[in-house]
């Protein structure tokens, strides 16, 4: 069973799908893409969240890599995702758009490896808000 604390959420139509990079999901990705999963985890760890003008941006992956990551992450997310085909993963990207998928993938990588999207280890480098306010949910993490 997938640890629900290590699952990102992706809203697809009226459904919410779980995305998680379990050991088996990573191995599925490696089998499909014939490369180590560390190639994408390194990418997310090094990717900047700001462009040259200081505007928010998301790292960009090739469509093939994004589709394979989503496919593997859905397989690791829940029993509902285990039956998702590579083709269906591509259809989900078409349905929801690149940005929500990238948010869910980067969150799932961070949850799996304890690395924030900015490369900082969880629990280091950023203090919790002092005024008691909760951090805002991203569209991918909203349930």
mmCIF file of C-alpha atoms in Angstrom:
data_model
loop_
_atom_site.group_PDB
_atom_site.id
_atom_site.type_symbol
_atom_site.label_atom_id
_atom_site.label_comp_id
_atom_site.label_asym_id
_atom_site.label_seq_id
_atom_site.Cartn_x
_atom_site.Cartn_y
_atom_site.Cartn_z
ATOM 1 C CA UNK A 1 0.000 0.000 0.000
ATOM 2 C CA UNK A 2 1.241 3.479 -0.852
ATOM 3 C CA UNK A 3 2.013 5.813 2.049
ATOM 4 C CA UNK A 4 -0.684 8.477 1.629
ATOM 5 C CA UNK A 5 1.709 11.107 2.983
ATOM 6 C CA UNK A 6 3.912 10.561 -0.083
ATOM 7 C CA UNK A 7 1.167 10.941 -2.682
ATOM 8 C CA UNK A 8 0.562 13.972 -4.883
ATOM 9 C CA UNK A 9 -2.928 14.587 -6.241
ATOM 10 C CA UNK A 10 -3.951 15.406 -9.795
ATOM 11 C CA UNK A 11 -7.492 16.550 -10.595
ATOM 12 C CA UNK A 12 -8.718 14.836 -13.779
ATOM 13 C CA UNK A 13 -12.285 15.842 -14.610
ATOM 14 C CA UNK A 14 -14.422 14.979 -11.592
ATOM 15 C CA UNK A 15 -11.844 12.502 -10.264
ATOM 16 C CA UNK A 16 -8.684 13.026 -8.253
ATOM 17 C CA UNK A 17 -5.833 10.689 -9.145
ATOM 18 C CA UNK A 18 -2.919 9.793 -6.892
ATOM 19 C CA UNK A 19 0.662 10.143 -8.163
ATOM 20 C CA UNK A 20 3.505 8.519 -6.221
ATOM 21 C CA UNK A 21 7.005 7.375 -7.051
ATOM 22 C CA UNK A 22 7.213 4.151 -5.116
ATOM 23 C CA UNK A 23 10.128 1.799 -5.731
ATOM 24 C CA UNK A 24 8.016 -0.216 -8.166
ATOM 25 C CA UNK A 25 6.854 2.927 -9.980
ATOM 26 C CA UNK A 26 10.480 4.026 -10.393
ATOM 27 C CA UNK A 27 11.444 0.590 -11.707
ATOM 28 C CA UNK A 28 8.529 0.678 -14.188
ATOM 29 C CA UNK A 29 9.769 4.057 -15.427
ATOM 30 C CA UNK A 30 13.319 2.719 -15.780
ATOM 31 C CA UNK A 31 12.108 -0.356 -17.677
ATOM 32 C CA UNK A 32 10.008 1.754 -20.049
ATOM 33 C CA UNK A 33 12.558 4.516 -20.662
ATOM 34 C CA UNK A 34 15.768 2.452 -20.440
ATOM 35 C CA UNK A 35 17.374 5.022 -18.137
ATOM 36 C CA UNK A 36 17.792 5.568 -14.413
ATOM 37 C CA UNK A 37 15.045 7.370 -12.519
ATOM 38 C CA UNK A 38 17.795 9.521 -11.007
ATOM 39 C CA UNK A 39 17.972 11.384 -14.321
ATOM 40 C CA UNK A 40 14.565 12.940 -13.611
ATOM 41 C CA UNK A 41 15.050 13.350 -9.865
ATOM 42 C CA UNK A 42 18.297 15.225 -10.547
ATOM 43 C CA UNK A 43 16.439 17.358 -13.086
ATOM 44 C CA UNK A 44 13.769 18.359 -10.555
ATOM 45 C CA UNK A 45 16.329 18.959 -7.813
ATOM 46 C CA UNK A 46 18.372 21.327 -10.041
ATOM 47 C CA UNK A 47 15.491 23.053 -11.821
ATOM 48 C CA UNK A 48 14.929 26.676 -10.986
ATOM 49 C CA UNK A 49 11.428 27.813 -10.128
ATOM 50 C CA UNK A 50 12.091 31.355 -11.392
ATOM 51 C CA UNK A 51 12.960 32.662 -14.829
ATOM 52 C CA UNK A 52 15.499 35.435 -15.482
ATOM 53 C CA UNK A 53 12.876 38.083 -14.648
ATOM 54 C CA UNK A 54 11.926 36.430 -11.357
ATOM 55 C CA UNK A 55 8.605 35.061 -12.634
ATOM 56 C CA UNK A 56 7.421 31.657 -11.438
ATOM 57 C CA UNK A 57 8.096 28.828 -13.861
ATOM 58 C CA UNK A 58 7.951 25.061 -13.841
ATOM 59 C CA UNK A 59 10.712 22.838 -15.125
ATOM 60 C CA UNK A 60 10.035 21.440 -18.590
ATOM 61 C CA UNK A 61 10.516 17.824 -19.586
ATOM 62 C CA UNK A 62 10.151 16.223 -22.974
ATOM 63 C CA UNK A 63 6.587 15.090 -23.651
ATOM 64 C CA UNK A 64 7.783 11.485 -23.796
ATOM 65 C CA UNK A 65 9.442 11.758 -20.375
ATOM 66 C CA UNK A 66 6.468 13.573 -18.846
ATOM 67 C CA UNK A 67 4.035 10.943 -20.151
ATOM 68 C CA UNK A 68 6.211 8.075 -18.857
ATOM 69 C CA UNK A 69 6.602 9.744 -15.457
ATOM 70 C CA UNK A 70 2.855 10.290 -15.160
ATOM 71 C CA UNK A 71 2.170 6.696 -16.219
ATOM 72 C CA UNK A 72 4.617 5.312 -13.649
ATOM 73 C CA UNK A 73 3.475 7.730 -10.937
ATOM 74 C CA UNK A 74 -0.164 6.775 -11.432
ATOM 75 C CA UNK A 75 0.786 3.098 -11.113
ATOM 76 C CA UNK A 76 2.491 3.913 -7.809
ATOM 77 C CA UNK A 77 -0.273 6.199 -6.579
ATOM 78 C CA UNK A 78 -3.163 3.827 -6.034
ATOM 79 C CA UNK A 79 -4.799 0.640 -7.209
ATOM 80 C CA UNK A 80 -6.917 2.741 -9.618
ATOM 81 C CA UNK A 81 -3.748 3.879 -11.403
ATOM 82 C CA UNK A 82 -2.278 0.406 -11.873
ATOM 83 C CA UNK A 83 -4.433 -0.196 -14.962
ATOM 84 C CA UNK A 84 -3.579 3.119 -16.654
ATOM 85 C CA UNK A 85 -1.930 2.613 -20.025
ATOM 86 C CA UNK A 86 0.780 4.820 -21.482
ATOM 87 C CA UNK A 87 -1.786 6.036 -24.023
ATOM 88 C CA UNK A 88 -4.208 6.983 -21.239
ATOM 89 C CA UNK A 89 -1.434 8.876 -19.451
ATOM 90 C CA UNK A 90 -1.002 10.957 -22.613
ATOM 91 C CA UNK A 91 -4.746 11.548 -22.800
ATOM 92 C CA UNK A 92 -4.713 12.742 -19.176
ATOM 93 C CA UNK A 93 -1.996 15.275 -20.045
ATOM 94 C CA UNK A 94 -4.139 16.490 -22.969
ATOM 95 C CA UNK A 95 -7.160 16.707 -20.681
ATOM 96 C CA UNK A 96 -5.639 18.630 -17.763
ATOM 97 C CA UNK A 97 -2.709 20.417 -19.400
ATOM 98 C CA UNK A 98 1.045 20.433 -18.899
ATOM 99 C CA UNK A 99 1.225 22.717 -15.869
ATOM 100 C CA UNK A 100 -0.992 20.718 -13.475
ATOM 101 C CA UNK A 101 0.827 17.525 -14.507
ATOM 102 C CA UNK A 102 4.247 19.106 -13.917
ATOM 103 C CA UNK A 103 3.092 20.360 -10.517
ATOM 104 C CA UNK A 104 1.897 16.873 -9.540
ATOM 105 C CA UNK A 105 5.094 15.232 -10.837
ATOM 106 C CA UNK A 106 7.413 17.674 -9.066
ATOM 107 C CA UNK A 107 5.418 17.292 -5.848
ATOM 108 C CA UNK A 108 5.515 13.481 -6.130
ATOM 109 C CA UNK A 109 9.303 13.561 -6.652
ATOM 110 C CA UNK A 110 9.703 15.859 -3.644
ATOM 111 C CA UNK A 111 7.526 13.604 -1.499
ATOM 112 C CA UNK A 112 9.360 10.455 -2.584
ATOM 113 C CA UNK A 113 12.851 11.811 -2.013
ATOM 114 C CA UNK A 114 12.401 14.461 0.669
ATOM 115 C CA UNK A 115 13.552 17.258 -1.627
ATOM 116 C CA UNK A 116 11.659 20.493 -2.124
ATOM 117 C CA UNK A 117 11.127 21.763 -5.677
ATOM 118 C CA UNK A 118 13.894 24.331 -5.079
ATOM 119 C CA UNK A 119 16.428 21.595 -4.253
ATOM 120 C CA UNK A 120 16.395 22.115 -0.468
ATOM 121 C CA UNK A 121 16.008 19.031 1.703
ATOM 122 C CA UNK A 122 12.683 18.860 3.539
ATOM 123 C CA UNK A 123 12.941 20.415 6.970
ATOM 124 C CA UNK A 124 16.047 22.412 6.059
ATOM 125 C CA UNK A 125 16.491 25.838 4.563
ATOM 126 C CA UNK A 126 12.937 27.128 5.059
ATOM 127 C CA UNK A 127 11.253 27.969 8.310
ATOM 128 C CA UNK A 128 7.585 27.341 8.894
ATOM 129 C CA UNK A 129 5.369 30.445 8.770
ATOM 130 C CA UNK A 130 5.582 32.250 12.126
ATOM 131 C CA UNK A 131 2.070 33.690 12.005
ATOM 132 C CA UNK A 132 0.366 30.286 12.206
ATOM 133 C CA UNK A 133 -0.933 30.422 8.630
ATOM 134 C CA UNK A 134 -0.992 27.206 6.640
ATOM 135 C CA UNK A 135 0.922 26.998 3.405
ATOM 136 C CA UNK A 136 -1.287 27.327 0.347
ATOM 137 C CA UNK A 137 -2.172 24.091 -1.450
ATOM 138 C CA UNK A 138 -1.087 23.706 -5.040
ATOM 139 C CA UNK A 139 -3.742 22.610 -7.528
ATOM 140 C CA UNK A 140 -2.043 19.206 -7.686
ATOM 141 C CA UNK A 141 -2.197 18.687 -3.917
ATOM 142 C CA UNK A 142 -5.779 19.833 -3.418
ATOM 143 C CA UNK A 143 -8.075 16.968 -2.594
#
